[in-house]
mmCIF file of C-alpha atoms in Angstrom:
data_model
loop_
_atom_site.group_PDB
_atom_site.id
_atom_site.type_symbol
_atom_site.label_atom_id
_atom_site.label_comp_id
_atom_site.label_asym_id
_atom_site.label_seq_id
_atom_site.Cartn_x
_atom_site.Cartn_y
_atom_site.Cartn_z
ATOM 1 C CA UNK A 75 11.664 85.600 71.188
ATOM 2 C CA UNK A 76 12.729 83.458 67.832
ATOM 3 C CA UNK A 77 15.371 85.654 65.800
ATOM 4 C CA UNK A 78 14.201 87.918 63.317
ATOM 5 C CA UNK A 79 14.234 85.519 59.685
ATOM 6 C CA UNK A 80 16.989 86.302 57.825
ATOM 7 C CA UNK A 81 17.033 84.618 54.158
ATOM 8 C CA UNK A 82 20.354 84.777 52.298
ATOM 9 C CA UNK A 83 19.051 84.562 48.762
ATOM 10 C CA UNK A 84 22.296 82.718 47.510
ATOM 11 C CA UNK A 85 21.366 79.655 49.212
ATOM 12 C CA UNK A 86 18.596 79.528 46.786
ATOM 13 C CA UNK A 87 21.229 78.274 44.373
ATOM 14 C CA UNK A 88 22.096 75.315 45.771
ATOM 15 C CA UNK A 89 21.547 72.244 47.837
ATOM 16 C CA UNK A 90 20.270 74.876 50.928
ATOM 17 C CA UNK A 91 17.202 75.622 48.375
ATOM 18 C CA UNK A 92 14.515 73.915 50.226
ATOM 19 C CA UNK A 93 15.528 74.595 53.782
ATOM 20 C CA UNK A 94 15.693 78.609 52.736
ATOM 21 C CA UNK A 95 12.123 78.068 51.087
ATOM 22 C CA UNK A 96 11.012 76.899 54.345
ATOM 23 C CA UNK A 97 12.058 79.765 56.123
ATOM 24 C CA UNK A 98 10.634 81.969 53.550
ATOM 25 C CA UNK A 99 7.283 79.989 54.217
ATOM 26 C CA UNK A 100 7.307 80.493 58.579
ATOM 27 C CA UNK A 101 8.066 84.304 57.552
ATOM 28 C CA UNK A 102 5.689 84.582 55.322
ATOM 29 C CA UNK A 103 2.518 82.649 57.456
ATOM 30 C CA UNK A 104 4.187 83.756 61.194
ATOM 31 C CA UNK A 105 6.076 87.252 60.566
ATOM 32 C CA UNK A 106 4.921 89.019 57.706
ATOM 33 C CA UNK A 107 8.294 90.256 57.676
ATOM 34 C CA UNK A 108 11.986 88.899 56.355
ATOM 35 C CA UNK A 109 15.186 90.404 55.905
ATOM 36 C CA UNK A 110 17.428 89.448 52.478
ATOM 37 C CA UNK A 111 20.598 89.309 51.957
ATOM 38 C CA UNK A 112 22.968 88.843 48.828
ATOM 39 C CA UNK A 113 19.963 89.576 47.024
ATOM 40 C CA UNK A 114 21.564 90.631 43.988
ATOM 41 C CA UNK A 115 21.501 94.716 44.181
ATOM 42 C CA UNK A 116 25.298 95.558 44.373
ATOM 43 C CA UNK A 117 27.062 97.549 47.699
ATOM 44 C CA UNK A 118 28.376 100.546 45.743
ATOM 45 C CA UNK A 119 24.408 100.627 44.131
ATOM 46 C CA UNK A 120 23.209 100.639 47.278
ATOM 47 C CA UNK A 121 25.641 103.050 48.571
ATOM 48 C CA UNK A 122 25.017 105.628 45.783
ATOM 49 C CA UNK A 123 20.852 105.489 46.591
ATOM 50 C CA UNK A 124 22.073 106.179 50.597
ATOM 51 C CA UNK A 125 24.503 109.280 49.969
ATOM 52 C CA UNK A 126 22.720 110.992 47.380
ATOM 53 C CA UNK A 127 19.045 110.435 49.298
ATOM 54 C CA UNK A 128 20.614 111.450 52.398
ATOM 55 C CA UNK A 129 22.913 114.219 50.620
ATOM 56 C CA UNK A 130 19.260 115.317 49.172
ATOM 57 C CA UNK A 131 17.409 115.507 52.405
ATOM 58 C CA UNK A 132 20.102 117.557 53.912
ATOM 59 C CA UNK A 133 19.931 120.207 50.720
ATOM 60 C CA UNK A 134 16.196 120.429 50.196
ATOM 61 C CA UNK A 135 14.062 118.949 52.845
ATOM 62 C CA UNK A 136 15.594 119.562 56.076
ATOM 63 C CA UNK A 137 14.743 123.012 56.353
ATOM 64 C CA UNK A 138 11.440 122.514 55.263
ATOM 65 C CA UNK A 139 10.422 119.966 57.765
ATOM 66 C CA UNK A 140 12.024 122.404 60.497
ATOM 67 C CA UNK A 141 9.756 124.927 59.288
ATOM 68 C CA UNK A 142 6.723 122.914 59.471
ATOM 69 C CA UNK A 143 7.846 121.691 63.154
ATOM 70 C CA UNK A 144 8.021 125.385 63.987
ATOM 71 C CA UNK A 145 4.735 125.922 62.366
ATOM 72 C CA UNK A 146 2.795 123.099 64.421
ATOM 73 C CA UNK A 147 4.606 124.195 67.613
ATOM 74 C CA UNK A 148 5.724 120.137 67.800
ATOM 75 C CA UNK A 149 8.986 120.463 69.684
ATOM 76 C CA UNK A 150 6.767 121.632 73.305
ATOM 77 C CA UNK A 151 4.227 119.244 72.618
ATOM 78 C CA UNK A 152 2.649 117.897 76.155
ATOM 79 C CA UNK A 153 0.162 115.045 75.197
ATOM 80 C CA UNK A 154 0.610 112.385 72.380
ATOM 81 C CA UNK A 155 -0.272 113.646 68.640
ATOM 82 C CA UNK A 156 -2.358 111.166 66.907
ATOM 83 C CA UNK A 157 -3.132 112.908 63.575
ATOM 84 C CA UNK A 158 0.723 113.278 62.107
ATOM 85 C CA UNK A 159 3.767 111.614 61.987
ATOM 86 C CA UNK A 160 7.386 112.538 62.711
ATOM 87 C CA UNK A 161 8.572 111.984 59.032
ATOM 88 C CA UNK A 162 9.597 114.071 55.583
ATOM 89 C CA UNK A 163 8.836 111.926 52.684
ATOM 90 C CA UNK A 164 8.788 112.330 48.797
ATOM 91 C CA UNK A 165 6.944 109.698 46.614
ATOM 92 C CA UNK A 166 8.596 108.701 43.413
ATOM 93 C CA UNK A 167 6.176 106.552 40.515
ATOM 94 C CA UNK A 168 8.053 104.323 38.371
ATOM 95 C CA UNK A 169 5.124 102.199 36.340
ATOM 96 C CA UNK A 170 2.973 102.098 34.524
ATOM 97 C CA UNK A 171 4.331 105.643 33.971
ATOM 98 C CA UNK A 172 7.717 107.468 35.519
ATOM 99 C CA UNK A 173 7.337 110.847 37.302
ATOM 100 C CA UNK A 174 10.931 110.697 38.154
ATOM 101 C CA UNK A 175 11.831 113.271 35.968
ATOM 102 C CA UNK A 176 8.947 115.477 37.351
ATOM 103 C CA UNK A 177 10.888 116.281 40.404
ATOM 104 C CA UNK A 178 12.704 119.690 39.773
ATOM 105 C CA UNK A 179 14.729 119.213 42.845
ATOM 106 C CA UNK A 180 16.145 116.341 42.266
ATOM 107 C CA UNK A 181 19.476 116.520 40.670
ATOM 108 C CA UNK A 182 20.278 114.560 37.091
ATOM 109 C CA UNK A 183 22.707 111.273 39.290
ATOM 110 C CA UNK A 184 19.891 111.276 41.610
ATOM 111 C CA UNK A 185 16.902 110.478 38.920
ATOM 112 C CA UNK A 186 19.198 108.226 37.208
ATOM 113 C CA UNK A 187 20.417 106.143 40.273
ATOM 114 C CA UNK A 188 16.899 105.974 41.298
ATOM 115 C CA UNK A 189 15.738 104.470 38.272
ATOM 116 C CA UNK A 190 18.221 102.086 37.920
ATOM 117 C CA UNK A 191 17.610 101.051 41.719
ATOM 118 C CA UNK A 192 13.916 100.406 40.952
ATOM 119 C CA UNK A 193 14.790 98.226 37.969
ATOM 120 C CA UNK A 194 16.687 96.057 40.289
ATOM 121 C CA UNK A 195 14.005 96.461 42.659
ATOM 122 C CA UNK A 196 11.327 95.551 40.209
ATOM 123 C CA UNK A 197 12.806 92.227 39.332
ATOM 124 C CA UNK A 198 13.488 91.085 42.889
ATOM 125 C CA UNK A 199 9.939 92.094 43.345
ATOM 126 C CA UNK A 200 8.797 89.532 41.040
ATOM 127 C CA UNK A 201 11.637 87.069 41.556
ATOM 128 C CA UNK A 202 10.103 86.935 45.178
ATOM 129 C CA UNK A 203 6.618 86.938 44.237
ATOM 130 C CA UNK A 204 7.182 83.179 42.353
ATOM 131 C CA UNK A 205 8.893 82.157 45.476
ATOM 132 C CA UNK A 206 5.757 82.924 47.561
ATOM 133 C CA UNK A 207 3.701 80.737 44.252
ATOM 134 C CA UNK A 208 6.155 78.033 44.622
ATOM 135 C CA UNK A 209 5.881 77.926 48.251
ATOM 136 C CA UNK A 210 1.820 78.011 47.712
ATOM 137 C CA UNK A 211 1.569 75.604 45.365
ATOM 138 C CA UNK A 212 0.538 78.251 42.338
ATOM 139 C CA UNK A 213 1.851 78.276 39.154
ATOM 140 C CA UNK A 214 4.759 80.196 38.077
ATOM 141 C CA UNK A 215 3.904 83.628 37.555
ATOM 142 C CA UNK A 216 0.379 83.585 39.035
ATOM 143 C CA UNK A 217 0.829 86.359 41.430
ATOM 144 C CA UNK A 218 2.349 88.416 38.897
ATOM 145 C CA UNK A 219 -0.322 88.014 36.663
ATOM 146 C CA UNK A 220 -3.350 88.625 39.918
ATOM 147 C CA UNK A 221 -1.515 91.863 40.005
ATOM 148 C CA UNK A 222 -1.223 92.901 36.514
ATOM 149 C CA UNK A 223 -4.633 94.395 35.496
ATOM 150 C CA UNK A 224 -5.026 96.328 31.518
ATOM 151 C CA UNK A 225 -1.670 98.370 32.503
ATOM 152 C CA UNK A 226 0.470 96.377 34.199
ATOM 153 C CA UNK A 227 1.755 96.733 38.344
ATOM 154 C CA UNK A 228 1.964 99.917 40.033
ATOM 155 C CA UNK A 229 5.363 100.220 41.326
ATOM 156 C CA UNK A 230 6.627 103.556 43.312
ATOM 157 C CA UNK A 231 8.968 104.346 46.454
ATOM 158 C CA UNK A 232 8.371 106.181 49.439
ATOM 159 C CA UNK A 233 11.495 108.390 49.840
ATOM 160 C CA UNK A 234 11.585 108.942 54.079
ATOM 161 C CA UNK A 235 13.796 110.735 56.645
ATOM 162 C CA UNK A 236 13.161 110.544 60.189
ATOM 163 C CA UNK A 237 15.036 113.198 61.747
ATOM 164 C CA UNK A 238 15.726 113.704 65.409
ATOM 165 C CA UNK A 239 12.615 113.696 67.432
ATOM 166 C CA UNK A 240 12.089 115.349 71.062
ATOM 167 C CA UNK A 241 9.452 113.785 72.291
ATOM 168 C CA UNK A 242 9.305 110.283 70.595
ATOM 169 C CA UNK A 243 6.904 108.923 73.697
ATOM 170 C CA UNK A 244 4.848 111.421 72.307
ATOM 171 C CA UNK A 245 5.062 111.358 68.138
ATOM 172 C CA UNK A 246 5.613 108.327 66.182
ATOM 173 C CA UNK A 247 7.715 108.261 63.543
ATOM 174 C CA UNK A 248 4.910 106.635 61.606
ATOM 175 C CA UNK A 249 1.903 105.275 63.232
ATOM 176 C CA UNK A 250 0.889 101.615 63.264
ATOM 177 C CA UNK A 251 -0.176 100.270 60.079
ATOM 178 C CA UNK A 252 -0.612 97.487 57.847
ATOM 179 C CA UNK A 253 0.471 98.105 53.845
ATOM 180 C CA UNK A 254 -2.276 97.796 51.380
ATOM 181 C CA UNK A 255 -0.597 96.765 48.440
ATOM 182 C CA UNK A 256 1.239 93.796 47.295
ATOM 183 C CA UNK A 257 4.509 93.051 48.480
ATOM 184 C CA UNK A 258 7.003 96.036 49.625
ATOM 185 C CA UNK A 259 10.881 95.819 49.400
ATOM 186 C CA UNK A 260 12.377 98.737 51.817
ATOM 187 C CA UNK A 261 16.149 99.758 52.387
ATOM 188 C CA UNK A 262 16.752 101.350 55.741
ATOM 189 C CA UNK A 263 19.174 103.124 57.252
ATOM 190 C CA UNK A 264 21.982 100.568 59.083
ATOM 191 C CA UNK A 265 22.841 102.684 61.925
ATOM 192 C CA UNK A 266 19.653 104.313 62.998
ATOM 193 C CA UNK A 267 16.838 101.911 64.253
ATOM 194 C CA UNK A 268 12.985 102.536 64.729
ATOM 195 C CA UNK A 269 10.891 100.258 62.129
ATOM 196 C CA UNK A 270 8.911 97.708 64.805
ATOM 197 C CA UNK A 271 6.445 94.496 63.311
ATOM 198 C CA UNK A 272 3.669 93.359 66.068
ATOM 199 C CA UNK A 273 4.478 90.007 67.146
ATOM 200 C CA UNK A 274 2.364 88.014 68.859
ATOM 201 C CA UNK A 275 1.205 91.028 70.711
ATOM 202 C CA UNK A 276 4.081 92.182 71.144
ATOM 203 C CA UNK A 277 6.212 95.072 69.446
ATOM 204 C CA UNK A 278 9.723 93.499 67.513
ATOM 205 C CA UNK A 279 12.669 95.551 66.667
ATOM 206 C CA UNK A 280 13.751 94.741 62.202
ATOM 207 C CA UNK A 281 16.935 95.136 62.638
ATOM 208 C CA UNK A 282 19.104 97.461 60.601
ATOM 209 C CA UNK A 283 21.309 95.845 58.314
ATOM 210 C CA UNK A 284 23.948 96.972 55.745
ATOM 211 C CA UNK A 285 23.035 96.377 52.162
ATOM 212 C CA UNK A 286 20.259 94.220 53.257
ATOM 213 C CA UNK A 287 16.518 94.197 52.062
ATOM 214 C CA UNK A 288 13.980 94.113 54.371
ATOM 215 C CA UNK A 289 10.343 92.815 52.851
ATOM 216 C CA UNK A 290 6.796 92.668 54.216
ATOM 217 C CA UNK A 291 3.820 91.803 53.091
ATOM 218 C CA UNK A 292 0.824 93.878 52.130
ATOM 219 C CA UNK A 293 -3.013 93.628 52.602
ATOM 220 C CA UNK A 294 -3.655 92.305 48.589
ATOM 221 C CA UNK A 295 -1.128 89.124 48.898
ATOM 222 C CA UNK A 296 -3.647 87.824 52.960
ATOM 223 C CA UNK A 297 -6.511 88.484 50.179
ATOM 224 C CA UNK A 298 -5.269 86.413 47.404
ATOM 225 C CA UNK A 299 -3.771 83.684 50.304
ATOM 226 C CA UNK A 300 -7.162 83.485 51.782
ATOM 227 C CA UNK A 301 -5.738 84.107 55.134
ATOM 228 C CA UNK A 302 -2.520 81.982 54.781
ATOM 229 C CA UNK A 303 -0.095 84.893 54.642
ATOM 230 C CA UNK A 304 -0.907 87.757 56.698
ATOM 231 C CA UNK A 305 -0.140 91.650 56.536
ATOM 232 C CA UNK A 306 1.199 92.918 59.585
ATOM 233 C CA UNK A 307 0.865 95.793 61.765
ATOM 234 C CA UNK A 308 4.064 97.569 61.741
ATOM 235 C CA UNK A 309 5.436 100.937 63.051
ATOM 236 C CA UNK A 310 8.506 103.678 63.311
ATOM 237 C CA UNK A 311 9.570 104.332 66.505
ATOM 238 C CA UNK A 312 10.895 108.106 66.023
ATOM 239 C CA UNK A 313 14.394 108.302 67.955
ATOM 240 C CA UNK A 314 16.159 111.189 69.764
ATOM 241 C CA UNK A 315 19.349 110.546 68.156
ATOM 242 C CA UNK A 316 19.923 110.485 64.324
ATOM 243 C CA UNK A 317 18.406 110.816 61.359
ATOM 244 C CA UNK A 318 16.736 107.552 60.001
ATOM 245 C CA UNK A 319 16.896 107.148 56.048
ATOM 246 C CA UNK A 320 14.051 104.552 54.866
ATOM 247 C CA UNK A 321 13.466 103.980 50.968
ATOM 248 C CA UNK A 322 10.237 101.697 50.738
ATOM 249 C CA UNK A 323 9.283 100.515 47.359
ATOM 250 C CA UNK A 324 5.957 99.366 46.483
ATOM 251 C CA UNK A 325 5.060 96.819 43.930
ATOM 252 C CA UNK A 326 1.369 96.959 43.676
ATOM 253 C CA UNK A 327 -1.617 95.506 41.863
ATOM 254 C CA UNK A 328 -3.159 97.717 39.027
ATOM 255 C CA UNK A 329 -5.162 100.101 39.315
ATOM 256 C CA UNK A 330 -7.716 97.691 37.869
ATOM 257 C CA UNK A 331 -6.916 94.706 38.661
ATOM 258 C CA UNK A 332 -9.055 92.453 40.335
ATOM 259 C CA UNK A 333 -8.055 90.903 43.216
ATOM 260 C CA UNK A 334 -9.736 87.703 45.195
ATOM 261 C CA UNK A 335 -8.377 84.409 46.719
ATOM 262 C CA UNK A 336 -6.846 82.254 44.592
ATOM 263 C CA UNK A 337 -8.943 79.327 43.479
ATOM 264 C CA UNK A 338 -6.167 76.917 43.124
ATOM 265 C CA UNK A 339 -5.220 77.364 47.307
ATOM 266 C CA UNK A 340 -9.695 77.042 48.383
ATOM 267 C CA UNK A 341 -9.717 73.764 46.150
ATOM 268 C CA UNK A 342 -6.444 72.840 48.193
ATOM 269 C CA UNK A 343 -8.425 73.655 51.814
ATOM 270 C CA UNK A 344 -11.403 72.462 50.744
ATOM 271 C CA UNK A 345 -13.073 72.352 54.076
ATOM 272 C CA UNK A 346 -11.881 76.259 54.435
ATOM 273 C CA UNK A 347 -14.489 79.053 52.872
ATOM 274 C CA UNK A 348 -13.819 81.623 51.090
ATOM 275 C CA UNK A 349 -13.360 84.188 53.804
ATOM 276 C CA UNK A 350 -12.113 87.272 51.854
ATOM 277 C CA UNK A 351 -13.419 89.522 48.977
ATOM 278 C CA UNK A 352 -13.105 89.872 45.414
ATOM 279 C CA UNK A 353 -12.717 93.686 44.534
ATOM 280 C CA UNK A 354 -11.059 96.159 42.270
ATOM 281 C CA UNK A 355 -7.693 97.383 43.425
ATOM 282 C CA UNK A 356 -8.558 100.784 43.004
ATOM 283 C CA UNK A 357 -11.581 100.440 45.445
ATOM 284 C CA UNK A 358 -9.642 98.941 47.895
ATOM 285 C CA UNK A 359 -7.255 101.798 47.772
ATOM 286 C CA UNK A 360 -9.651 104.687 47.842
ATOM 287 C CA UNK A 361 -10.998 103.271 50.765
ATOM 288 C CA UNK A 362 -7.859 102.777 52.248
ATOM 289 C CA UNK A 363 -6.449 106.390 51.853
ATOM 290 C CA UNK A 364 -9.060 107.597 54.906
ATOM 291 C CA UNK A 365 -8.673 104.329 56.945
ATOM 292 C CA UNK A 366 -5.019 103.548 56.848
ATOM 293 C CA UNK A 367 -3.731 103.980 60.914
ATOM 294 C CA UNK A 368 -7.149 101.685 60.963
ATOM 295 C CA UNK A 369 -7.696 97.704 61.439
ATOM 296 C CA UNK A 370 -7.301 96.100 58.119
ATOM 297 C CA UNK A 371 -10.458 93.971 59.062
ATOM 298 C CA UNK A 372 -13.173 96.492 58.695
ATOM 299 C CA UNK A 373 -11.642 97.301 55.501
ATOM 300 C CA UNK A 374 -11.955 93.703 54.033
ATOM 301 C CA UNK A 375 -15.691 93.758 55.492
ATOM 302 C CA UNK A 376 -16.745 96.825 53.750
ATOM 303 C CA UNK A 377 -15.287 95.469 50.345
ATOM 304 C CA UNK A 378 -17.288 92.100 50.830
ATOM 305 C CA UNK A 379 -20.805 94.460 51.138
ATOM 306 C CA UNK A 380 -19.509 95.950 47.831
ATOM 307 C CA UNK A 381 -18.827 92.298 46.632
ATOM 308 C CA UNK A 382 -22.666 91.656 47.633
ATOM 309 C CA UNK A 383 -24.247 94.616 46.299
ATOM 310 C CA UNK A 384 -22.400 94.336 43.052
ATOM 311 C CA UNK A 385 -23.560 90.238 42.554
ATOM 312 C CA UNK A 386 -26.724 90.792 43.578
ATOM 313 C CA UNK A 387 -27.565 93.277 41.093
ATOM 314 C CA UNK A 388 -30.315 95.724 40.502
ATOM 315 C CA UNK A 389 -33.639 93.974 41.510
ATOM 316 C CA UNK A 390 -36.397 93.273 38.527
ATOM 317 C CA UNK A 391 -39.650 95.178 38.941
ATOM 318 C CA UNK A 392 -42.706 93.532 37.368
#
C-alpha cells in the first residue's frame, strides 16, 4: 500500500511548490484524504485546544456518557449495534453566527481558545480551498465563492471523545460515512488511533500525528468537481485502550447556496456530461441528516429528480 500523503505546507513557499501541488492533486482525485504539516497553527495553540478539550471531557462529559452506557446496557452487548456509535460529542457553530458562548459548561479559556482556533482554522480552510482551484484550473477564489450563498459559509466543529470501548468488534466508534459538506480540517489525538479511509476496497489506518492536520473531502466539493475529486467513505475504529480526542471542523456551503459542477471544469472535459446535480445546500443536507451511514450515490440521485421536477415546472392546462 502507497504511504498515506503527507503535504508539508512550507514547501509551498518555495522551489518544492509544484511537486507539493501534485501531491495535493493524487490526494485529492485517489485518497480523499491528506495529512498537513507546518500548516501555520502554532504547537502551544494546538496544545491549549488538546488539554483544555480533554481536561473538559474528563469534568463534564465522562460521567455522562458512562451513564448513558449503563442506560443502553452496551458494555454486555452480544451482537453488533448498528443504530449508535461509541462516541460523546459537542457541536460548536462559529459562522454565520457563534454559539460558543451558548455553552454554559464551557469555561471562559475554553470559549476563547476555541475561537481563536477556528479563526486559524477558517483561513487554512480557504487557503486550501484556492489550492484545490489552482490545481483545477478555476479561478482564484471560485470555490469560496460556490460556497458562500446570501450569508456567507457555515463553519462549526465537532468536539469528540472516544473513550475505551469493550467490545469494539461489536460498536464502532463512528460508523462508515462520507461528509456532506465542503472540505473538513480535523485534529486528532497523536497517541490514540482509530480514524480508517476506504481504499481501494480496502480499510487504511490516518495516522496520528502531533500538531498535524488531517483534511478530507466532503460530498459538495465531488459535486462541484463533477466527479474529479471524490468524498470518501471513512470510519472510527473504537479501541480498548485510551481515550481518542478528535476536533473536526467543518467549513461548509451556505445554507443557501447553490451548488452544481463547475462550468469552467465540463467545458475543460468536453466529451464528459454533466453527471451530478445542481441543488440548494440546505436540501442536500436535510436529506442527508436521515441517510448519512448511507451510500452517497442515492443521495446525489434523489437531488437530480428534484433538479428535474424543479426545471420542468408546473405543466400548462389549456
Amino acid at each position: 500500500m502507497e504511504a498515506f500523503p503527507v503535504i508539508n505546507m512550507e514547501k509551498l513557499n518555495g522551489e518544492e511548490r509544484g511537486a507539493t501541488m501534485e501531491v495535493i492533486k493524487d490526494a485529492c482525485e485517489n485518497w480523499g484524504f491528506f495529512e498537513l504539516v507546518n500548516h501555520g497553527i502554532s504547537h502551544e495553540q494546538m496544545d491549549a485546544v488538546e488539554r483544555l478539550t480533554k481536561g473538559h471531557y474528563r469534568k463534564c462529559m465522562e460521567q455522562r456518557f458512562k451513564e448513558l452506557v449503563a442506560a443502553k446496557a452496551l458494555e454486555g452487548v452480544q451482537t453488533e449495534i448498528k443504530d449508535m456509535d461509541w462516541e460523546s460529542t459537542f457541536f460548536l457553530r462559529h459562522l454565520p453566527v457563534s454559539n460558543v458562548s451558548d455553552f454554559p459548561d464551557l469555561d471562559d479559556e475554553y470559549k476563547k481558545v476555541m475561537k481563536d482556533f477556528a479563526l486559524k482554522l477558517e483561513k487554512l480552510a480557504e487557503e486550501l480551498l484556492d489550492l484545490l482551484c489552482e490545481n483545477l484550473g478555476l479561478e482564484k477564489g471560485y470555490l469560496k465563492k460556490a460556497f458562500h450563498g446570501s450569508k456567507g459559509p457555515n463553519f462549526g466543529t465537532k468536539v469528540s471523545n472516544y473513550p475505551p470501548c469493550p467490545k469494539p468488534d461489536l460498536i464502532k466508534g463512528l460508523r462508515a460515512h462520507t461528509d456532506a459538506g465542503g472540505i473538513i480540517l480535523l485534529f486528532q489525538d497523536d497517541t490514540v488511533s482509530g480514524l480508517q479511509l476506504l481504499k481501494d476496497g480496502q480499510w487504511v489506518d490516518v495516522p496520528p500525528m502531533r500538531h498535524s492536520i488531517v483534511v478530507n473531502l466532503g460530498d459538495q466539493l465531488e459535486v462541484i468537481t463533477n466527479g474529479k475529486y471524490k468524498s470518501v467513505l471513512h470510519r472510527v475504529v473504537a479501541q480498548t485502550d485510551g481515550n481518542r480526542m478528535s476536533i473536526a471542523s467543518f467549513y461548509n456551503p451556505g445554507n443557501d447556496a447553490v451548488i452544481y459542477p463547475a462550468p469552467a471544469l465540463l467545458e475543460k472535459e468536453a466529451e464528459k456530461d454533466q453527471v451530478y446535480p445542481k441543488f440548494v445546500f440546505d436540501d442536500y443536507m436535510k436529506l442527508y441528516a436521515g441517510l448519512k451511514f448511507q451510500a452517497k450515490e442515492p443521495r446525489f440521485e434523489a437531488m437530480k429528480n428534484v433538479e428535474a421536477s424543479v426545471n420542468m415546472g408546473p405543466i400548462a392546462t389549456a
